Coordinates of C-alpha atoms and ligand atoms in Angstrom, one line a residue:
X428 CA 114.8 152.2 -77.6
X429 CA 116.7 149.0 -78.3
X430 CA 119.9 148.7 -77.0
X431 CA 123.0 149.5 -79.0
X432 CA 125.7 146.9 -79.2
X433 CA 129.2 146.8 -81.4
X434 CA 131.1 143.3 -81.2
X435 CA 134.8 143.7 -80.9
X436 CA 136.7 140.4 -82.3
X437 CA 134.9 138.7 -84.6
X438 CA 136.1 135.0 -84.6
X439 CA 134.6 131.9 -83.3
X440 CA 132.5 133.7 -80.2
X441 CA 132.2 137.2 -81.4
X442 CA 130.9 136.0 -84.8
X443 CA 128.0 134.4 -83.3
X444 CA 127.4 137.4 -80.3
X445 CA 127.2 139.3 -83.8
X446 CA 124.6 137.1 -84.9
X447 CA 122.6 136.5 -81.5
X448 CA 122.1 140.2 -81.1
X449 CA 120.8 141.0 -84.7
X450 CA 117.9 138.2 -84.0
X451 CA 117.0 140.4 -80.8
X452 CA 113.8 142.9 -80.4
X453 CA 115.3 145.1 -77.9
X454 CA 118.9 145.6 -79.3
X455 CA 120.5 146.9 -82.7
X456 CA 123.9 145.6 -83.8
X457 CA 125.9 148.8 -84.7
X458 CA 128.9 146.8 -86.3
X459 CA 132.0 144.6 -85.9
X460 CA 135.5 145.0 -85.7
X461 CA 138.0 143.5 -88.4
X462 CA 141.5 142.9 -87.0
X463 CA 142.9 141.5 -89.9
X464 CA 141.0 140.5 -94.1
X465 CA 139.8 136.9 -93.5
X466 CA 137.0 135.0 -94.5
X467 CA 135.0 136.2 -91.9
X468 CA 135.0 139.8 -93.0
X469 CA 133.3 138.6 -96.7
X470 CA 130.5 137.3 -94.5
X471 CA 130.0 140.0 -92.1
X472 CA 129.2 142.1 -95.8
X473 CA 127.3 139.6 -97.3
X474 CA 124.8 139.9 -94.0
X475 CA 125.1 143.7 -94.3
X476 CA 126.8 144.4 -90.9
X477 CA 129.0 147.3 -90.6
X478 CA 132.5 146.6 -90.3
X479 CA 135.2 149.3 -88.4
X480 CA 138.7 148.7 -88.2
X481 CA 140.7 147.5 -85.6
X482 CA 144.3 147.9 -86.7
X483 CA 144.1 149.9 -89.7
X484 CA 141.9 150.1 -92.9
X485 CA 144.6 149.3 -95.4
X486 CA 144.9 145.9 -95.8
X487 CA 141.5 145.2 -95.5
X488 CA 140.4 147.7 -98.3
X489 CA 143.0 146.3 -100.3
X490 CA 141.0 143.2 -100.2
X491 CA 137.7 144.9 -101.4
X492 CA 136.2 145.5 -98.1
X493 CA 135.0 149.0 -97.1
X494 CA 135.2 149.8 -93.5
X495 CA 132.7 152.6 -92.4
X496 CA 134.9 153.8 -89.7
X497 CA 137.4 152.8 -86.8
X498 CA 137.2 151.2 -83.8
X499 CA 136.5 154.3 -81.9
X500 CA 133.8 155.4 -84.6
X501 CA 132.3 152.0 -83.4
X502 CA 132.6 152.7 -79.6
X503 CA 131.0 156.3 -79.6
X504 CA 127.9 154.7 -80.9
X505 CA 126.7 151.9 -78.8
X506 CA 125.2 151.7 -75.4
X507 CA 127.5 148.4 -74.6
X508 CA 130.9 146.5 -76.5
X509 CA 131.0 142.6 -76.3
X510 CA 134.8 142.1 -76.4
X511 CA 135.4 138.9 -77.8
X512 CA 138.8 138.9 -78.5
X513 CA 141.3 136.4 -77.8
X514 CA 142.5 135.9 -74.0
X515 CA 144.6 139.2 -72.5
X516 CA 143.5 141.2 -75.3
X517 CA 140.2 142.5 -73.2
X518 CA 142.1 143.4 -70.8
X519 CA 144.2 145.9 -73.1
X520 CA 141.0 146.9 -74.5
X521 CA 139.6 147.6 -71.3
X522 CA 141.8 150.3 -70.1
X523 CA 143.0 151.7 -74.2
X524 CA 139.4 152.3 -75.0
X525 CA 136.1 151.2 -72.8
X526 CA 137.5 153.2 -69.5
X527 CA 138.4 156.2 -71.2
X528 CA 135.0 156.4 -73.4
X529 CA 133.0 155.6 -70.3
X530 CA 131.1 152.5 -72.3
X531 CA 129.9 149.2 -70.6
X532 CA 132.0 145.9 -72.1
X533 CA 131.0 142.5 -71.7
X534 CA 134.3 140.0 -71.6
X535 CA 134.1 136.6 -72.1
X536 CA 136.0 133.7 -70.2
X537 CA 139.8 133.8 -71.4
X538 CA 140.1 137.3 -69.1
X539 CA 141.2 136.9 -65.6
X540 CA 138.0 137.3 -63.1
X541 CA 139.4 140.8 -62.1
X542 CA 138.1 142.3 -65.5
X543 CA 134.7 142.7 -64.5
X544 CA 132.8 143.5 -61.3
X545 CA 130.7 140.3 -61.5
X546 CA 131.6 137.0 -63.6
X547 CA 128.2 136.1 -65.2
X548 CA 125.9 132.9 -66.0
X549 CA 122.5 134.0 -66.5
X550 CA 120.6 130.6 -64.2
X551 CA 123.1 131.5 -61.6
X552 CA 123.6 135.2 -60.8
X553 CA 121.8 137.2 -63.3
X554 CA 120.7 139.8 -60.2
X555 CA 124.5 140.5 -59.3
X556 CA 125.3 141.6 -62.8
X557 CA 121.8 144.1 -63.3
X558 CA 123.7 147.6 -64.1
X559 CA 126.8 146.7 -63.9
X560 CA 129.6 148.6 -66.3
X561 CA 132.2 145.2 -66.8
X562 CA 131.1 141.7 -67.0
X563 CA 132.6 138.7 -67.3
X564 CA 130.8 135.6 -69.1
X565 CA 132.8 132.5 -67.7
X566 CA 134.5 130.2 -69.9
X567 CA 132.5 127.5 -72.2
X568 CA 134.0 124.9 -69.5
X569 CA 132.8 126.9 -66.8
X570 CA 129.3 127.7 -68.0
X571 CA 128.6 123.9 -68.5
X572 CA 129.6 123.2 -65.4
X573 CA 127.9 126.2 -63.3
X574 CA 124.4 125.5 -65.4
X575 CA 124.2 121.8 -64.0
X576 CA 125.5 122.5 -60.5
X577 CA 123.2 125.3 -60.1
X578 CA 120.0 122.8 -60.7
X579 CA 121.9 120.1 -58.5
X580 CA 122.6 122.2 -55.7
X581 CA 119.0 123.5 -55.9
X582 CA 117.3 120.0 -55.4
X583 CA 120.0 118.3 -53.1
X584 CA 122.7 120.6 -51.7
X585 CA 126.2 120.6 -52.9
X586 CA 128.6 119.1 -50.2
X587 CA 131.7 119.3 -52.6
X588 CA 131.9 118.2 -56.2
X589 CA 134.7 116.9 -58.0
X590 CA 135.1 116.7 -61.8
X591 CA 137.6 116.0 -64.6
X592 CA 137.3 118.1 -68.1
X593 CA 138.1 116.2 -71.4
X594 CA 138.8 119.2 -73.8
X595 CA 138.6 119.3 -77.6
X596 CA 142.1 120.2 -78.3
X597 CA 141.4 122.9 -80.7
X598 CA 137.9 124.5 -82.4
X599 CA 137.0 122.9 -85.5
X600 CA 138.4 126.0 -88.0
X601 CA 141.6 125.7 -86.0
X602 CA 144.9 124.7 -88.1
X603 CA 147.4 125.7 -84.8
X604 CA 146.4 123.9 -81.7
X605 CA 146.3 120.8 -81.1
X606 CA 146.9 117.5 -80.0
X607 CA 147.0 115.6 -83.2
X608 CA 147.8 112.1 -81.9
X609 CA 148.3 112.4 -77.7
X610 CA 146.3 112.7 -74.3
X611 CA 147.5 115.7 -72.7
X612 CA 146.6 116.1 -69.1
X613 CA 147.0 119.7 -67.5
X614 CA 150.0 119.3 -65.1
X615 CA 147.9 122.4 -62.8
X616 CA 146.1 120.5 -59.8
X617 CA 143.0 122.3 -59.3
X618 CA 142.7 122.9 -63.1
X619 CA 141.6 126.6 -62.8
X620 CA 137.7 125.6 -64.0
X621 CA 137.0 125.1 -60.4
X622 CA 138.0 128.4 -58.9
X623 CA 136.4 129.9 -62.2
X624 CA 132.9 127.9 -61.3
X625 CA 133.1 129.4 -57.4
X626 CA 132.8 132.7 -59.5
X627 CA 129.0 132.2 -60.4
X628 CA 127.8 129.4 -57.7
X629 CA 129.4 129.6 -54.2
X630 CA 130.0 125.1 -53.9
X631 CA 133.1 123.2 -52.9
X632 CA 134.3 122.1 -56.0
X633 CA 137.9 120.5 -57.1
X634 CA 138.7 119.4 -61.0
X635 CA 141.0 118.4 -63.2
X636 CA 141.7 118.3 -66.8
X637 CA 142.8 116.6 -69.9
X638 CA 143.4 117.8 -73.9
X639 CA 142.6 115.3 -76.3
X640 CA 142.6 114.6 -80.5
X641 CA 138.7 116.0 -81.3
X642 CA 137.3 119.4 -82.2
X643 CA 133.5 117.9 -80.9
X644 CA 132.7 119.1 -77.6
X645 CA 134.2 118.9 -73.8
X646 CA 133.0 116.1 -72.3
X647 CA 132.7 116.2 -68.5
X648 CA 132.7 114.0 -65.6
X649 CA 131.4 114.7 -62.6
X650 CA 131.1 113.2 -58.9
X651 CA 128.7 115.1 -56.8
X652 CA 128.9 114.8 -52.9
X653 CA 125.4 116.1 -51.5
X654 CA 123.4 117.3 -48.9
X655 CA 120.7 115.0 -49.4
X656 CA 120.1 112.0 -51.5
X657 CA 120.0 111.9 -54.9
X658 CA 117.7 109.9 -57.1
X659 CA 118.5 109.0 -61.2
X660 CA 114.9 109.0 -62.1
X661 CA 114.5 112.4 -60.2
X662 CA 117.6 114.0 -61.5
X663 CA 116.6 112.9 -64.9
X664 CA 113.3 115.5 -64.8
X665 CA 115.6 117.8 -62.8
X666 CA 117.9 118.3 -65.8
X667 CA 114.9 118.0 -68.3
X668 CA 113.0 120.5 -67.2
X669 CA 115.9 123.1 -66.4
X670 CA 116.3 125.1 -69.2
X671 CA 119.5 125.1 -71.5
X672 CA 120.1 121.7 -70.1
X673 CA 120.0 119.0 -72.4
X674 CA 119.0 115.2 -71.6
X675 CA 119.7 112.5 -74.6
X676 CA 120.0 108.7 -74.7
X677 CA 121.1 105.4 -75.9
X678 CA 117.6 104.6 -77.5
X679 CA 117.6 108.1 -79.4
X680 CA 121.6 106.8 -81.0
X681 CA 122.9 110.1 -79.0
X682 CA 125.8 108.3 -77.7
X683 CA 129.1 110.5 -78.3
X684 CA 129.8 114.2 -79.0
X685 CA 130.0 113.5 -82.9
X686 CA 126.2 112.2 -82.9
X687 CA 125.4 115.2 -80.6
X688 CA 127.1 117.9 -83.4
X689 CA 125.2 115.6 -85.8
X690 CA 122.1 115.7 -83.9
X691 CA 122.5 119.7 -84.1
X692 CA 123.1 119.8 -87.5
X693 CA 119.9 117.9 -88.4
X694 CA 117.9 120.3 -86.0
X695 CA 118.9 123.2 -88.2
X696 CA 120.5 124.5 -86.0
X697 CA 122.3 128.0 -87.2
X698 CA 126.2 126.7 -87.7
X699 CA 125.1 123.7 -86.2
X700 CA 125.5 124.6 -82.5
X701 CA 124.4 123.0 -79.2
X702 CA 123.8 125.8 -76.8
X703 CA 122.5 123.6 -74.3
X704 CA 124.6 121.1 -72.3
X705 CA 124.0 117.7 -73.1
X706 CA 123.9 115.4 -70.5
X707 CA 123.4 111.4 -70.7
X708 CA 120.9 109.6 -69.2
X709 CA 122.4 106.4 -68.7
X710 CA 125.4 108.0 -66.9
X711 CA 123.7 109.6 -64.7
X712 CA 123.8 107.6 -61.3
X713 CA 124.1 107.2 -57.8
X714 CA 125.9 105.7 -55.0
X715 CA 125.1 106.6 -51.6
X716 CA 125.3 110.5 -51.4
X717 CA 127.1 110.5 -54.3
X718 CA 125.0 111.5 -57.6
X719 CA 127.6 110.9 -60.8
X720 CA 126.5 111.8 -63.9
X721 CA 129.1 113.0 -67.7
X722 CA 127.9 116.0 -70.0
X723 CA 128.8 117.2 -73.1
X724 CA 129.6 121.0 -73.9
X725 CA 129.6 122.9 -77.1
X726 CA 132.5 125.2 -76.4
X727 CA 131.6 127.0 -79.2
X728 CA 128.0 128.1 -78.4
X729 CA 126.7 127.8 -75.3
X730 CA 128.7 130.5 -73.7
X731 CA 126.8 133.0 -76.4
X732 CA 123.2 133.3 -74.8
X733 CA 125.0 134.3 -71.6
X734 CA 126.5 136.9 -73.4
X735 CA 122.3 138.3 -74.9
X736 CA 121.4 137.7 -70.9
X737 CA 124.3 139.8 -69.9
X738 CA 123.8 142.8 -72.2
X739 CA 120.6 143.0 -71.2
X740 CA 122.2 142.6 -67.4
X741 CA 124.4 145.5 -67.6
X742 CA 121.7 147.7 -69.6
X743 CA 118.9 147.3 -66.6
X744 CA 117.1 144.5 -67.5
X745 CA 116.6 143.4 -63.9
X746 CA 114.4 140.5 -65.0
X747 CA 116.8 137.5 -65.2
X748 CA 114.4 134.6 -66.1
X749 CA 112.4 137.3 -68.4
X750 CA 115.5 137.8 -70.4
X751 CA 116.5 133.7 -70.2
X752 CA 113.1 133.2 -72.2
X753 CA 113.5 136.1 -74.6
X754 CA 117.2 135.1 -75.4
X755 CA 116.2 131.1 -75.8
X756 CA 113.1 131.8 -78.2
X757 CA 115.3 133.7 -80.4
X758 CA 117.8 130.9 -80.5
X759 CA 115.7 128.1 -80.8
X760 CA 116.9 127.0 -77.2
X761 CA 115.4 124.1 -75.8
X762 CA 113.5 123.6 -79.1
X763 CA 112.8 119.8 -79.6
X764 CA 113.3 118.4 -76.1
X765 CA 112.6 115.0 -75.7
X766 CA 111.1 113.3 -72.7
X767 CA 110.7 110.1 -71.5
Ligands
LIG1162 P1 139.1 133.7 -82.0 O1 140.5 133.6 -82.2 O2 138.2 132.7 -82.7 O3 138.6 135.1 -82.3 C1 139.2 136.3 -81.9 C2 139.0 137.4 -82.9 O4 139.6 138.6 -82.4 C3 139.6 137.1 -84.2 O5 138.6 137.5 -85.2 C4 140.8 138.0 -84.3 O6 141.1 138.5 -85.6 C5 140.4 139.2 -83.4 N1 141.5 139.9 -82.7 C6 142.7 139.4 -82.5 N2 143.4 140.4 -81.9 C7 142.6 141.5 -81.8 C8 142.8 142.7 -81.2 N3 144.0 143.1 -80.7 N4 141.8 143.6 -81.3 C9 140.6 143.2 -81.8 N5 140.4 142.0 -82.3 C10 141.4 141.1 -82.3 O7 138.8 133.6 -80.4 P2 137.6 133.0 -79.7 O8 137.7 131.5 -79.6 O9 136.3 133.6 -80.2 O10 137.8 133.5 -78.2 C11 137.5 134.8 -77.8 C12 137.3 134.8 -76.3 O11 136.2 133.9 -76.0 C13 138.5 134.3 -75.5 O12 138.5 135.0 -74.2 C14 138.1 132.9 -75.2 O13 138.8 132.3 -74.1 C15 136.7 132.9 -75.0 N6 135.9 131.7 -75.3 C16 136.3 130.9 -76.4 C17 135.6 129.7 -76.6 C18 136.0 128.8 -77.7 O14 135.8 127.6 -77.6 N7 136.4 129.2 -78.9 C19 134.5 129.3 -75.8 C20 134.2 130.2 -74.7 C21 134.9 131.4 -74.5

């Protein structure tokens, strides 16, 4: 029986949840929720997925585009919701509709920790979330971050880590956010991506961030105190061989987070996403203990395979790495890996 899932919030994440789950064996996308008539909705009709209204049917039949029910037609449907509606709204979504109906709900990384009983990345704690009712995927910043600690703390021990985050200031579609023309640095010491990291992968870790003028990617920095010591050439196959992990390089011309969204984009990528996280081999390095290396996160993608591994989490799946696979081959995950 595959598993039935409806997508609440269908923006930048829940768009591509939608999609992720329709490309899976063992589930069935029961619909979407429209908030409001935008573009989106003429797509979600063109691919023939059921839309239900979230505020109201009028304005968006006005606009020619028929809902087949409400939000609460949606929910007595489906096995499990992925909420992926903007930050706080989950919560309020939570407790107006997935408590009293009894249905699971995935969240995603703009809710407070507290929403679910586990915060979720699949390499890192898959087990903890297996039946769960409410889980959190971490945030995009958080995922890239727990998916290359996790291999680093495998091979050498994590000690303490600190980082910096440089954040695209807005997604690409996004007229309202910016900066246009500054560097903003978040005036919060740690930035909360560290706390949010001890979520999935128990290390000492303190960062900081910074908004800048792109919509290409977060770009990391990282400083990694460890247990034992590290070795480029070895963390180079470390990070090649872990899956949805990434490792480009100077010779290849991937040398910034616009030739990276290009490189996608050439792959054929569906939207043009980077699910993986990219790191650079020539910035990888060591000194003493210390193993340093910068990565590059598509905020817009790579937290939706987590949220495939975590429906299938909360549904019973209990094998983690089993899932991983399924989810990647759907997506084209790791597809054209190159190594040196
Ligand atoms: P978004 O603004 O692109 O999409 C949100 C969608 O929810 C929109 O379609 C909107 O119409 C709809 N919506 C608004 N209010 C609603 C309501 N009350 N009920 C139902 N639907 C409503 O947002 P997003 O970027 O997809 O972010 C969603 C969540 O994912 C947030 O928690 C965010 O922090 C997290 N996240 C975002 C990114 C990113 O880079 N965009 C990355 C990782 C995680």
């Amino acid at each position: 029986m595959a598993i039935k899932v409806g997508v609440i919030g269908y923006g930048t994440i829940g768009k591509r949840v939608a999609d992720a789950v329709k490309l899976q064996d063992d589930m069935e996308l029961v619909g979407v929720t429209a908030h409001s008539y935008n573009y989106k909705m003429l797509v979600a009709v063109q691919k023939k997925i059921p839309i239900y209204s979230m505020n109201g049917k009028e304005e968006i039949e006005k606009n020619g585009v028929v809902c087949v029910g409400d939000v609460n037609d949606l929910i007595k449907q489906v096995d499990i919701i992925v909420d992926c509606t903007p930050k706080k709204i989950g919560k309020e979504n939570k407790e107006k509709y997935y408590v009293p109906s009894k249905v699971k709900a995935i969240f995603q990384g703009g809710e407070k920790a507290d929403i679910g009983e586990v915060s979720f990345t699949a390499q890192c704690n898959y087990d903890s979330a297996v039946g769960k009712d409410y889980i959190r995927v971490v945030s995009c910043n958080t995922t890239g971050l727990a998916r290359t600690l996790n291999e680093v703390h495998k091979k050498y021990g994590i000690k303490e880590v600190q980082a910096t985050m440089i954040r695209r200031g807005a997604d690409p579609w996004d007229i309202y956010h910016g900066p246009i023309n500054a560097i903003v640095p978040v005036l919060e010491l740690p930035s909360h991506h560290g706390p949010d990291v001890r979520t999935v992968l128990d290390v000492e870790i303190f960062t900081t961030a910074i908004s800048v003028s792109s919509t290409l990617m977060h770009l990391h920095t990282l400083i990694v105190d460890c247990e034992r010591e590290p070795n480029v050439e070895e963390t180079i196959k470390m990070f090649q061989d872990a899956t949805r992990i990434r490792v480009v390089d100077n010779a290849s011309k991937v040398r910034s987070t616009a030739e990276i969204m290009e490189f996608a984009k050439d792959l054929g990528r569906d939207r043009s996403d980077m699910p993986e996280i990219v790191v650079w081999k020539e910035a990888i390095g060591v000194h003493k203990n210390k193993l340093l290396y910068m990565q590059a996160v598509h905020q817009e993608s790579d937290v939706v395979c987590e949220n495939i591994d975590a429906i299938r989490a909360a549904t019973g799946f209990t094998d983690g790495p089993k899932s991983i696979e399924m989810t990647n081959k759907t997506l084209c995950i790791d597809e054209c890996k190159k190594f040196f």
